């Protein structure tokens, strides 16, 4: 039996945890207290979050293994870049210039990292070396390390959500080339297309579960936090409201735009369907709207994480993060 490792994904409304023992993964999910995380994914109360993590560790009987964390797009930028051939030292000096639109202040305050793309047979080597590169503020990384330590976890790896999807596809993708993930989150919907060891297309839209919660709250006269529960249970058939259907259709159209762009740009693409992940993946009306609009079948995330069952949709980022240590 291999070492036990933990993967974490901190969402806007819930904490997802992947426990990897050998080749088997267990997915857990814990609802975050209200106002613990803001709309950008930033933890508002670090000390309270560490206490919440300690409590969650006890309640779920989590082991004290090495931990990996998937960072949301608001706290790290990850993109496909092509760099001239150079030494590692030269590369680390030049990488910050690829993120001049993200870096504020002194470049030394940020940490850059990269993973060279090895599936380069379709790349023109004369143009340079393709790689997935990322940058995050050192202060952000230090804060997460401190919070996890206070909760009793040793945070060894921090990586962008995009890289967790690449690792998941490479480990569990059964040899397929193209994967499309639609993260139906609380604050945002994010569409990501993975091709082998790189991200070929991505887009984030400011529509998510919170928009549906607002519609339900207005209809029932309750606060949005409570309406989340009503939405999940379809209390008083709130999911049949025209305003709810309108939000679902708007999300579906944005997904279609990204799929069309990808298939037009990469004519040899072979997408067989899309994986719906995140909290919104459990809503039948939203799933139906996406499938009918996009015209591709909805694939089950449990095909990638069969041992996780119905929790696979929530746990893909946490699972992908922990697979990087294999």
C-alpha positions as a printed Julia matrix, in Angstrom:
326×3 Matrix{Float64}:
   0.0    0.0     0.0
   1.43   3.39   -1.01
   1.6    6.48    1.1
  -1.58   8.36    1.92
  -1.9   11.76    0.3
  -4.57  14.44    0.47
  -5.84  16.82   -2.19
  -7.9   19.93   -1.42
 -10.07  22.23   -3.52
 -11.53  25.27   -1.75
 -14.66  26.42   -3.54
 -16.93  29.36   -2.85
 -19.39  27.29   -0.85
 -17.72  23.96   -0.06
 -14.39  22.28    0.62
 -13.59  19.22   -1.48
 -11.07  16.66   -0.23
  -9.5   13.7    -2.05
  -7.84  10.97    0.04
  -5.48   8.83   -2.03
  -4.34   5.49   -0.63
  -2.37   3.5    -3.17
  -4.46   3.79   -6.34
  -7.81   4.27   -4.61
  -9.35   7.72   -4.09
 -12.0    8.73   -1.58
 -13.82  12.03   -2.11
 -15.28  14.03    0.76
 -17.11  17.37    0.74
 -17.8   19.81    3.58
 -20.05  22.88    3.34
 -18.11  26.04    4.17
 -19.54  28.44    6.75
 -21.25  31.47    5.26
 -18.89  34.35    4.36
 -15.78  32.22    4.91
 -14.72  32.75    1.27
 -15.45  35.84   -0.81
 -16.58  36.06   -4.42
 -13.03  35.79   -5.77
 -12.19  32.62   -3.84
 -10.15  34.5    -1.24
 -10.37  33.21    2.34
 -11.7   36.11    4.39
 -11.02  34.73    7.87
  -7.75  32.72    7.84
  -7.82  31.8    11.54
 -11.46  30.68   11.37
 -10.67  28.69    8.23
  -7.85  26.85   10.01
 -10.27  26.01   12.83
 -12.82  24.78   10.28
 -10.13  22.59    8.69
  -9.19  21.11   12.07
 -12.82  20.33   12.81
 -13.29  18.81    9.35
 -10.17  16.64    9.78
 -11.63  15.19   12.98
 -15.17  14.71   11.64
 -14.0   12.95    8.47
 -11.12  11.09   10.17
  -8.66  12.47    7.63
  -5.11  11.07    7.82
  -2.04  13.24    8.36
  -0.5   12.71    4.95
   1.13  15.05    2.47
  -1.33  17.61    1.1
  -1.81  19.23   -2.3
  -4.01  22.25   -2.99
  -5.74  23.31   -6.22
  -5.69  27.11   -6.54
  -8.63  28.92   -8.21
  -8.01  31.11  -11.29
  -8.44  34.27   -9.2
  -5.22  33.49   -7.3
  -3.01  31.99   -9.99
  -2.59  32.44  -13.71
  -1.86  29.35  -15.78
  -1.45  29.47  -19.53
   0.17  27.76  -22.49
   3.3   29.63  -23.59
   6.08  28.96  -26.06
   9.6   29.87  -24.98
  12.89  29.82  -26.9
  15.27  27.01  -25.96
  17.34  28.17  -23.0
  18.8   26.99  -19.71
  16.6   26.57  -16.64
  18.18  29.64  -15.03
  17.45  31.75  -18.11
  13.9   30.4   -18.29
  13.12  31.37  -14.69
  14.43  34.87  -15.36
  12.26  35.29  -18.45
   9.02  33.6   -17.38
   7.73  36.58  -15.32
   7.6   38.65  -18.52
   4.95  36.22  -19.85
   2.7   37.38  -16.99
   3.24  41.12  -17.08
  -0.55  41.55  -17.24
  -0.91  39.75  -13.9
   2.15  40.72  -11.91
   1.78  43.92   -9.9
   4.83  45.52   -8.33
   8.14  43.66   -8.08
   8.47  40.33   -9.92
  10.38  38.87   -6.93
   7.09  38.89   -5.01
   5.74  36.17   -7.31
   6.57  32.53   -7.82
   6.71  31.14  -11.36
   6.74  27.49  -12.36
   6.28  25.46  -15.53
   5.76  22.02  -17.04
   7.2   21.33  -20.48
   4.7   19.81  -22.92
   6.07  16.53  -24.23
   3.32  15.81  -26.77
   4.93  18.2   -29.23
   4.68  16.29  -32.51
   2.25  18.9   -33.83
   4.41  21.79  -32.67
   7.02  23.5   -34.82
  10.2   23.05  -32.79
  11.76  26.0   -34.58
   9.23  28.21  -32.81
  10.4   27.15  -29.37
   9.34  24.91  -26.52
   5.63  24.75  -25.54
   4.93  24.59  -21.83
   2.22  25.18  -19.26
   3.44  28.06  -17.11
   1.93  29.53  -13.96
   2.5   32.42  -11.57
   1.14  33.18   -8.09
   1.98  35.64   -5.35
   4.48  34.27   -2.82
   2.44  35.84   -0.03
  -0.63  33.85   -1.12
   1.32  30.59   -1.13
   2.8   31.36    2.3
  -0.66  32.11    3.74
  -2.04  28.79    2.55
   0.98  26.94    3.93
   0.44  28.61    7.3
  -3.32  27.92    7.41
  -2.85  24.27    6.52
  -0.09  23.89    9.1
  -2.36  25.36   11.77
  -4.97  22.77   10.8
  -2.45  19.92   11.07
  -1.7   19.36    7.37
   1.67  19.51    5.62
   1.05  21.39    2.38
   3.64  20.1    -0.08
   2.16  21.05   -3.46
   0.13  24.02   -4.69
  -0.93  24.07   -8.32
  -3.52  25.7   -10.63
  -6.82  23.99  -11.3
  -5.79  23.69  -14.95
  -2.83  21.5   -14.01
  -5.0   19.31  -11.79
  -7.22  18.55  -14.79
  -4.19  17.71  -16.94
  -2.89  15.36  -14.25
  -6.31  13.73  -13.88
  -6.65  13.17  -17.64
  -3.14  11.78  -17.97
  -3.65   9.41  -15.05
  -7.25   8.31  -15.63
  -8.02   9.35  -19.22
  -7.55   5.89  -20.77
  -5.53   7.21  -23.7
  -8.02   9.8   -25.0
  -6.65  13.09  -26.36
  -9.46  15.63  -25.81
 -11.35  16.41  -22.64
 -13.8   19.23  -21.95
 -14.64  20.13  -18.34
 -17.36  22.57  -17.38
 -17.05  23.65  -13.75
 -20.5   24.81  -12.67
 -19.38  26.66   -9.59
 -21.19  28.93   -7.16
 -19.73  32.24   -8.33
 -18.57  31.37  -11.85
 -18.81  28.84  -14.64
 -15.45  27.88  -16.11
 -14.97  25.91  -19.32
 -11.62  24.18  -19.88
 -10.53  22.02  -22.82
  -7.54  19.73  -22.19
  -5.58  18.27  -25.08
  -3.04  15.7   -23.88
  -0.66  17.7   -21.64
  -1.89  21.21  -22.24
  -4.9   23.55  -22.05
  -6.16  24.42  -25.51
  -9.15  26.59  -24.63
 -10.62  28.13  -21.5
 -13.15  30.74  -20.5
 -14.71  31.94  -17.28
 -18.14  33.54  -17.16
 -19.71  35.42  -14.26
 -22.7   33.12  -13.97
 -23.09  30.3   -11.48
 -25.11  28.78   -8.7
 -25.41  32.13   -6.91
 -27.49  33.47   -9.81
 -29.91  30.58   -9.46
 -29.97  31.08   -5.68
 -30.91  34.73   -6.18
 -33.8   33.81   -8.46
 -35.08  31.24   -5.97
 -34.62  33.65   -3.05
 -36.64  36.35   -4.79
 -39.43  33.91   -5.59
 -39.71  32.39   -2.11
 -38.79  35.48   -0.09
 -35.84  33.86    1.7
 -32.14  34.68    1.9
 -29.83  33.29   -0.85
 -27.94  31.03    1.59
 -31.17  29.19    2.48
 -32.39  29.2    -1.11
 -29.37  27.05   -2.04
 -30.99  24.22   -0.08
 -34.37  24.84   -1.7
 -32.72  24.79   -5.13
 -31.0   21.46   -4.45
 -34.28  19.84   -3.32
 -36.46  21.63   -5.91
 -38.63  22.91   -3.09
 -42.09  23.92   -4.39
 -40.82  23.17   -7.93
 -38.67  26.31   -7.96
 -36.57  24.87  -10.79
 -39.54  25.24  -13.13
 -39.47  29.04  -12.83
 -38.88  30.79  -16.2
 -36.15  32.94  -14.62
 -34.27  29.8   -13.54
 -34.51  28.36  -17.06
 -33.22  31.64  -18.48
 -30.05  31.52  -16.35
 -29.49  27.88  -17.34
 -29.85  28.75  -21.04
 -27.39  31.65  -20.74
 -24.79  29.36  -19.18
 -25.36  26.76  -21.91
 -24.85  29.3   -24.7
 -21.52  30.45  -23.25
 -20.35  26.84  -23.09
 -21.34  26.36  -26.73
 -19.25  29.38  -27.75
 -16.09  27.86  -26.26
 -16.75  24.44  -27.81
 -17.34  25.99  -31.23
 -14.13  28.03  -30.96
 -12.1   24.97  -30.02
 -13.5   22.75  -32.76
 -13.08  25.47  -35.38
  -9.49  26.24  -34.35
  -8.44  22.6   -33.98
 -10.15  20.79  -36.85
  -8.65  17.43  -35.81
 -10.3   17.61  -32.38
 -12.2   14.52  -31.25
 -14.34  15.59  -28.31
 -16.7   12.78  -27.43
 -18.61  14.78  -24.84
 -18.25  17.09  -21.86
 -17.77  16.5   -18.15
 -19.98  18.61  -15.9
 -18.32  19.15  -12.52
 -18.94  21.38   -9.53
 -22.09  21.89   -7.5
 -24.3   22.81  -10.46
 -23.65  19.45  -12.12
 -26.34  17.88   -9.93
 -29.15  20.14  -11.23
 -31.25  18.27  -13.84
 -32.59  21.43  -15.51
 -29.09  22.87  -15.98
 -27.76  19.57  -17.31
 -30.65  19.29  -19.77
 -30.15  22.84  -21.01
 -26.42  22.31  -21.58
 -26.82  18.99  -23.37
 -29.56  20.23  -25.71
 -27.7   23.48  -26.51
 -24.16  22.13  -26.93
 -25.18  19.02  -28.84
 -22.61  16.76  -27.16
 -23.35  14.0   -24.66
 -22.72  14.6   -20.97
 -19.97  12.27  -19.78
 -19.92  10.96  -16.23
 -16.93  12.15  -14.14
 -17.2    8.79  -12.37
 -15.68   7.29  -15.53
 -12.46   9.05  -14.48
 -12.98   8.45  -10.75
 -15.09   5.28  -10.49
 -14.29   4.74   -6.81
 -15.71   8.21   -6.01
 -19.16   7.44   -7.41
 -21.6   10.35   -7.27
 -19.0   12.55   -5.56
 -16.7   12.44   -8.57
 -18.23  15.58  -10.09
 -17.36  17.6    -7.0
 -13.91  16.13   -6.49
 -12.1   16.34   -9.84
  -9.8   19.25   -8.87
  -8.92  17.76   -5.48
  -8.34  14.34   -7.08
  -6.21  15.79   -9.89
  -4.13  17.7    -7.36
  -3.28  14.63   -5.3
  -2.41  12.57   -8.4
   0.55  14.81   -9.1
   2.54  13.13   -6.37
   2.4    9.68   -7.95
